[in-house]
């Protein structure tokens, strides 16, 4: 070939286009390996992300997509400042954890990071790649809040209210035995029904009233010398008698004091269209995490 322009010159026996040099009449065929590879990648993704089994013949299909397993997905942050971000970690099989940050308004994945556990260092490595948002919606793991306050000091944190309610149920059970637990669970159940600042203020007044009524009960102690058969007696001299009840109240009170319980009601955190930030991380849990975990058994 002399480098002159080429023109079409029929097809070979496989049906591929042949080309001829306009200067020296030399001919050649062009095999579209790139297009064939793209087709293999499309078939690989359709099988990987869908519920169907491998298309037959399976051995031919596995040979066709063998190169696709060596592709390492990458997602470089685009540097765009988001109004709301959601972040969470989901644990997969074989001891792997995937940290994911998505746009809280569009649901698009912004960045991700593989790790072993949800640690402050791993969340910090993820957040340092992303411009600080106005609001971060998260589930409240200690690592994520510590990393967010370090990487984005001015970002407001909204604790996912679904996770808050779930933690309260874990402490109180669905049918608390004590009257104090039943009253506190009713307050926890009312969290998702709060949609206005005055409702939030009344809810907090009720929480403080609850604490005043049950203050003495929350501070009751059990001493190891009186219960030597209790497993806790081997490692501590006393413990709070109603520790789950105390833990539930202190969590709610601390979130209120830190402004992370009802940050979505702050009028200064509305977007340009006047919409409030989300109060749950359901978009991330159901839109990304659930699909990842469904993909693996499929």
GROMACS .gro file of C-alpha atoms in nm:
model
  298
    1UNK     CA    1   0.000   0.000   0.000
    2UNK     CA    2   0.132   0.341  -0.096
    3UNK     CA    3  -0.084   0.547   0.136
    4UNK     CA    4  -0.312   0.683  -0.140
    5UNK     CA    5  -0.690   0.704  -0.096
    6UNK     CA    6  -0.883   0.376  -0.100
    7UNK     CA    7  -1.207   0.287  -0.272
    8UNK     CA    8  -1.448   0.000  -0.225
    9UNK     CA    9  -1.370  -0.310  -0.430
   10UNK     CA   10  -1.634  -0.574  -0.366
   11UNK     CA   11  -1.639  -0.829  -0.083
   12UNK     CA   12  -1.439  -1.135   0.012
   13UNK     CA   13  -1.579  -1.486   0.062
   14UNK     CA   14  -1.675  -1.403   0.419
   15UNK     CA   15  -1.880  -1.103   0.311
   16UNK     CA   16  -1.633  -0.842   0.443
   17UNK     CA   17  -1.568  -0.525   0.244
   18UNK     CA   18  -1.253  -0.518   0.027
   19UNK     CA   19  -1.066  -0.198  -0.060
   20UNK     CA   20  -0.840  -0.102  -0.352
   21UNK     CA   21  -0.569   0.165  -0.366
   22UNK     CA   22  -0.650   0.427  -0.632
   23UNK     CA   23  -0.281   0.468  -0.721
   24UNK     CA   24  -0.131   0.117  -0.731
   25UNK     CA   25  -0.448  -0.098  -0.755
   26UNK     CA   26  -0.341  -0.305  -0.454
   27UNK     CA   27  -0.633  -0.455  -0.265
   28UNK     CA   28  -0.689  -0.559   0.093
   29UNK     CA   29  -0.968  -0.660   0.329
   30UNK     CA   30  -1.042  -0.508   0.667
   31UNK     CA   31  -1.164  -0.731   0.948
   32UNK     CA   32  -1.365  -0.546   1.207
   33UNK     CA   33  -1.210  -0.692   1.517
   34UNK     CA   34  -1.309  -0.384   1.715
   35UNK     CA   35  -1.673  -0.420   1.624
   36UNK     CA   36  -1.664  -0.791   1.702
   37UNK     CA   37  -1.509  -0.716   2.041
   38UNK     CA   38  -1.777  -0.459   2.112
   39UNK     CA   39  -2.042  -0.716   2.030
   40UNK     CA   40  -1.880  -0.961   2.271
   41UNK     CA   41  -1.875  -0.698   2.543
   42UNK     CA   42  -2.243  -0.617   2.484
   43UNK     CA   43  -2.331  -0.986   2.507
   44UNK     CA   44  -2.121  -1.020   2.824
   45UNK     CA   45  -2.293  -0.725   2.994
   46UNK     CA   46  -2.639  -0.841   2.887
   47UNK     CA   47  -2.574  -1.180   3.049
   48UNK     CA   48  -2.394  -1.040   3.354
   49UNK     CA   49  -2.658  -0.779   3.442
   50UNK     CA   50  -2.965  -0.981   3.345
   51UNK     CA   51  -3.144  -1.281   3.496
   52UNK     CA   52  -3.105  -1.511   3.193
   53UNK     CA   53  -2.860  -1.802   3.183
   54UNK     CA   54  -2.569  -1.824   2.938
   55UNK     CA   55  -2.687  -1.832   2.576
   56UNK     CA   56  -2.601  -2.154   2.399
   57UNK     CA   57  -2.381  -2.311   2.309
   58UNK     CA   58  -2.241  -2.213   2.651
   59UNK     CA   59  -1.883  -2.319   2.581
   60UNK     CA   60  -1.869  -2.099   2.271
   61UNK     CA   61  -2.017  -1.810   2.466
   62UNK     CA   62  -1.761  -1.844   2.748
   63UNK     CA   63  -1.478  -1.850   2.497
   64UNK     CA   64  -1.622  -1.542   2.326
   65UNK     CA   65  -1.639  -1.339   2.648
   66UNK     CA   66  -1.318  -1.468   2.809
   67UNK     CA   67  -1.135  -1.138   2.745
   68UNK     CA   68  -1.414  -0.939   2.911
   69UNK     CA   69  -1.322  -1.072   3.256
   70UNK     CA   70  -0.990  -0.891   3.233
   71UNK     CA   71  -1.156  -0.550   3.196
   72UNK     CA   72  -1.111  -0.344   3.513
   73UNK     CA   73  -1.401  -0.098   3.549
   74UNK     CA   74  -1.300   0.256   3.633
   75UNK     CA   75  -1.507   0.561   3.715
   76UNK     CA   76  -1.321   0.888   3.738
   77UNK     CA   77  -1.498   1.165   3.934
   78UNK     CA   78  -1.605   1.447   3.704
   79UNK     CA   79  -1.540   1.729   3.954
   80UNK     CA   80  -1.902   1.848   3.950
   81UNK     CA   81  -2.030   1.986   4.281
   82UNK     CA   82  -2.352   1.806   4.379
   83UNK     CA   83  -2.619   1.946   4.605
   84UNK     CA   84  -2.691   1.606   4.765
   85UNK     CA   85  -2.476   1.296   4.782
   86UNK     CA   86  -2.566   0.956   4.924
   87UNK     CA   87  -2.296   0.719   5.042
   88UNK     CA   88  -2.305   0.370   5.183
   89UNK     CA   89  -2.113   0.046   5.194
   90UNK     CA   90  -2.256  -0.290   5.091
   91UNK     CA   91  -2.097  -0.621   5.183
   92UNK     CA   92  -2.068  -0.888   4.916
   93UNK     CA   93  -1.947  -1.244   4.933
   94UNK     CA   94  -1.585  -1.347   4.987
   95UNK     CA   95  -1.521  -1.069   5.237
   96UNK     CA   96  -1.547  -0.773   5.001
   97UNK     CA   97  -1.716  -0.441   5.071
   98UNK     CA   98  -1.808  -0.184   4.808
   99UNK     CA   99  -1.833   0.182   4.909
  100UNK     CA  100  -2.057   0.377   4.672
  101UNK     CA  101  -2.140   0.747   4.641
  102UNK     CA  102  -2.427   0.854   4.418
  103UNK     CA  103  -2.594   1.180   4.320
  104UNK     CA  104  -2.889   1.211   4.557
  105UNK     CA  105  -3.106   1.377   4.294
  106UNK     CA  106  -3.034   1.181   3.975
  107UNK     CA  107  -2.915   0.851   4.125
  108UNK     CA  108  -2.602   0.844   3.904
  109UNK     CA  109  -2.298   0.676   4.057
  110UNK     CA  110  -2.027   0.935   4.127
  111UNK     CA  111  -1.747   0.719   4.271
  112UNK     CA  112  -1.686   0.380   4.428
  113UNK     CA  113  -1.413   0.202   4.622
  114UNK     CA  114  -1.346  -0.162   4.706
  115UNK     CA  115  -1.236  -0.239   5.061
  116UNK     CA  116  -1.260  -0.502   5.333
  117UNK     CA  117  -1.458  -0.309   5.593
  118UNK     CA  118  -1.632   0.029   5.623
  119UNK     CA  119  -1.347   0.216   5.787
  120UNK     CA  120  -1.283   0.586   5.829
  121UNK     CA  121  -0.970   0.563   5.615
  122UNK     CA  122  -1.153   0.400   5.323
  123UNK     CA  123  -1.440   0.647   5.336
  124UNK     CA  124  -1.191   0.932   5.355
  125UNK     CA  125  -1.010   0.801   5.044
  126UNK     CA  126  -1.345   0.793   4.864
  127UNK     CA  127  -1.459   1.140   4.975
  128UNK     CA  128  -1.130   1.311   4.893
  129UNK     CA  129  -1.194   1.239   4.524
  130UNK     CA  130  -1.531   1.416   4.526
  131UNK     CA  131  -1.608   1.788   4.569
  132UNK     CA  132  -1.791   1.867   4.891
  133UNK     CA  133  -2.172   1.851   4.855
  134UNK     CA  134  -2.420   2.062   5.048
  135UNK     CA  135  -2.584   1.758   5.207
  136UNK     CA  136  -2.466   1.401   5.268
  137UNK     CA  137  -2.733   1.137   5.335
  138UNK     CA  138  -2.588   0.830   5.505
  139UNK     CA  139  -2.674   0.544   5.738
  140UNK     CA  140  -2.469   0.673   6.029
  141UNK     CA  141  -2.178   0.431   6.054
  142UNK     CA  142  -1.903   0.590   6.264
  143UNK     CA  143  -1.650   0.567   5.982
  144UNK     CA  144  -1.860   0.755   5.730
  145UNK     CA  145  -1.953   1.045   5.959
  146UNK     CA  146  -1.596   1.091   6.083
  147UNK     CA  147  -1.460   1.085   5.728
  148UNK     CA  148  -1.727   1.326   5.603
  149UNK     CA  149  -1.656   1.580   5.877
  150UNK     CA  150  -1.285   1.557   5.801
  151UNK     CA  151  -1.308   1.579   5.420
  152UNK     CA  152  -1.610   1.813   5.399
  153UNK     CA  153  -1.629   2.029   5.715
  154UNK     CA  154  -1.908   2.249   5.578
  155UNK     CA  155  -2.132   1.964   5.455
  156UNK     CA  156  -2.453   1.897   5.651
  157UNK     CA  157  -2.524   1.534   5.736
  158UNK     CA  158  -2.875   1.392   5.716
  159UNK     CA  159  -2.903   1.057   5.888
  160UNK     CA  160  -3.125   0.816   5.695
  161UNK     CA  161  -3.446   0.797   5.898
  162UNK     CA  162  -3.514   0.441   5.785
  163UNK     CA  163  -3.186   0.332   5.941
  164UNK     CA  164  -3.262   0.534   6.255
  165UNK     CA  165  -3.597   0.360   6.294
  166UNK     CA  166  -3.437   0.022   6.226
  167UNK     CA  167  -3.178   0.081   6.499
  168UNK     CA  168  -3.456   0.177   6.742
  169UNK     CA  169  -3.644  -0.145   6.666
  170UNK     CA  170  -3.325  -0.346   6.720
  171UNK     CA  171  -3.291  -0.189   7.067
  172UNK     CA  172  -3.656  -0.192   7.171
  173UNK     CA  173  -3.788  -0.492   6.971
  174UNK     CA  174  -4.116  -0.469   6.784
  175UNK     CA  175  -4.316  -0.533   7.102
  176UNK     CA  176  -4.135  -0.377   7.397
  177UNK     CA  177  -4.211  -0.536   7.731
  178UNK     CA  178  -4.170  -0.220   7.940
  179UNK     CA  179  -4.404   0.077   7.930
  180UNK     CA  180  -4.108   0.312   7.875
  181UNK     CA  181  -4.004   0.106   7.572
  182UNK     CA  182  -4.355   0.112   7.426
  183UNK     CA  183  -4.373   0.490   7.458
  184UNK     CA  184  -4.029   0.539   7.303
  185UNK     CA  185  -4.110   0.307   7.015
  186UNK     CA  186  -4.420   0.514   6.936
  187UNK     CA  187  -4.193   0.818   6.907
  188UNK     CA  188  -3.955   0.623   6.682
  189UNK     CA  189  -4.247   0.508   6.463
  190UNK     CA  190  -4.354   0.871   6.419
  191UNK     CA  191  -4.022   0.977   6.264
  192UNK     CA  192  -4.125   0.901   5.906
  193UNK     CA  193  -4.450   1.098   5.945
  194UNK     CA  194  -4.271   1.424   6.024
  195UNK     CA  195  -4.267   1.661   5.729
  196UNK     CA  196  -4.272   2.013   5.876
  197UNK     CA  197  -4.046   2.201   6.123
  198UNK     CA  198  -4.326   2.251   6.376
  199UNK     CA  199  -4.395   1.876   6.376
  200UNK     CA  200  -4.025   1.811   6.440
  201UNK     CA  201  -4.028   2.061   6.728
  202UNK     CA  202  -4.330   1.894   6.889
  203UNK     CA  203  -4.169   1.553   6.848
  204UNK     CA  204  -3.856   1.669   7.028
  205UNK     CA  205  -4.062   1.816   7.313
  206UNK     CA  206  -4.229   1.477   7.351
  207UNK     CA  207  -3.887   1.308   7.358
  208UNK     CA  208  -3.768   1.540   7.636
  209UNK     CA  209  -4.091   1.480   7.828
  210UNK     CA  210  -4.030   1.106   7.795
  211UNK     CA  211  -3.677   1.146   7.935
  212UNK     CA  212  -3.804   1.341   8.236
  213UNK     CA  213  -4.063   1.075   8.317
  214UNK     CA  214  -3.817   0.787   8.293
  215UNK     CA  215  -3.499   0.960   8.407
  216UNK     CA  216  -3.456   0.745   8.717
  217UNK     CA  217  -3.514   0.425   8.522
  218UNK     CA  218  -3.253   0.518   8.261
  219UNK     CA  219  -2.991   0.559   8.535
  220UNK     CA  220  -3.056   0.231   8.714
  221UNK     CA  221  -2.745   0.015   8.753
  222UNK     CA  222  -2.693  -0.357   8.801
  223UNK     CA  223  -2.385  -0.462   9.001
  224UNK     CA  224  -2.183  -0.770   8.922
  225UNK     CA  225  -2.159  -0.878   9.285
  226UNK     CA  226  -2.539  -0.916   9.294
  227UNK     CA  227  -2.552  -1.121   8.972
  228UNK     CA  228  -2.235  -1.335   8.958
  229UNK     CA  229  -2.390  -1.574   8.704
  230UNK     CA  230  -2.432  -1.301   8.443
  231UNK     CA  231  -2.162  -1.323   8.169
  232UNK     CA  232  -2.100  -0.951   8.202
  233UNK     CA  233  -1.990  -0.997   8.563
  234UNK     CA  234  -1.660  -1.149   8.446
  235UNK     CA  235  -1.545  -0.832   8.271
  236UNK     CA  236  -1.714  -0.537   8.445
  237UNK     CA  237  -1.823  -0.445   8.795
  238UNK     CA  238  -2.158  -0.290   8.690
  239UNK     CA  239  -2.371  -0.211   8.384
  240UNK     CA  240  -2.680  -0.011   8.297
  241UNK     CA  241  -2.988  -0.215   8.382
  242UNK     CA  242  -3.185  -0.095   8.079
  243UNK     CA  243  -2.895  -0.050   7.836
  244UNK     CA  244  -3.093  -0.098   7.506
  245UNK     CA  245  -3.354   0.154   7.620
  246UNK     CA  246  -3.087   0.401   7.723
  247UNK     CA  247  -2.895   0.352   7.398
  248UNK     CA  248  -3.205   0.417   7.187
  249UNK     CA  249  -3.289   0.741   7.367
  250UNK     CA  250  -2.932   0.871   7.361
  251UNK     CA  251  -2.906   0.804   6.988
  252UNK     CA  252  -3.220   1.004   6.913
  253UNK     CA  253  -3.117   1.287   7.143
  254UNK     CA  254  -2.764   1.302   6.999
  255UNK     CA  255  -2.890   1.312   6.639
  256UNK     CA  256  -3.124   1.598   6.727
  257UNK     CA  257  -2.847   1.789   6.902
  258UNK     CA  258  -2.608   1.741   6.605
  259UNK     CA  259  -2.870   1.853   6.354
  260UNK     CA  260  -2.856   1.524   6.164
  261UNK     CA  261  -3.209   1.404   6.242
  262UNK     CA  262  -3.416   1.667   6.061
  263UNK     CA  263  -3.158   1.843   5.843
  264UNK     CA  264  -3.390   1.788   5.545
  265UNK     CA  265  -3.632   2.042   5.699
  266UNK     CA  266  -3.374   2.323   5.696
  267UNK     CA  267  -3.495   2.584   5.442
  268UNK     CA  268  -3.135   2.682   5.366
  269UNK     CA  269  -3.067   2.333   5.228
  270UNK     CA  270  -3.332   2.343   4.956
  271UNK     CA  271  -3.212   2.324   4.596
  272UNK     CA  272  -3.266   2.584   4.322
  273UNK     CA  273  -3.615   2.448   4.257
  274UNK     CA  274  -3.713   2.466   4.624
  275UNK     CA  275  -3.701   2.091   4.683
  276UNK     CA  276  -3.589   1.949   5.015
  277UNK     CA  277  -3.302   1.703   5.046
  278UNK     CA  278  -3.409   1.340   5.080
  279UNK     CA  279  -3.449   1.208   5.432
  280UNK     CA  280  -3.361   0.848   5.346
  281UNK     CA  281  -3.095   0.670   5.140
  282UNK     CA  282  -3.354   0.451   4.967
  283UNK     CA  283  -3.238   0.564   4.623
  284UNK     CA  284  -2.895   0.414   4.693
  285UNK     CA  285  -3.016   0.107   4.880
  286UNK     CA  286  -3.276   0.007   4.622
  287UNK     CA  287  -3.125   0.156   4.308
  288UNK     CA  288  -2.766   0.030   4.337
  289UNK     CA  289  -2.702  -0.199   4.634
  290UNK     CA  290  -3.007  -0.419   4.579
  291UNK     CA  291  -2.928  -0.465   4.208
  292UNK     CA  292  -2.568  -0.560   4.285
  293UNK     CA  293  -2.675  -0.825   4.533
  294UNK     CA  294  -2.942  -0.955   4.292
  295UNK     CA  295  -2.687  -0.983   4.012
  296UNK     CA  296  -2.463  -1.228   4.204
  297UNK     CA  297  -2.716  -1.512   4.256
  298UNK     CA  298  -2.845  -1.461   3.900
   0.00000   0.00000   0.00000
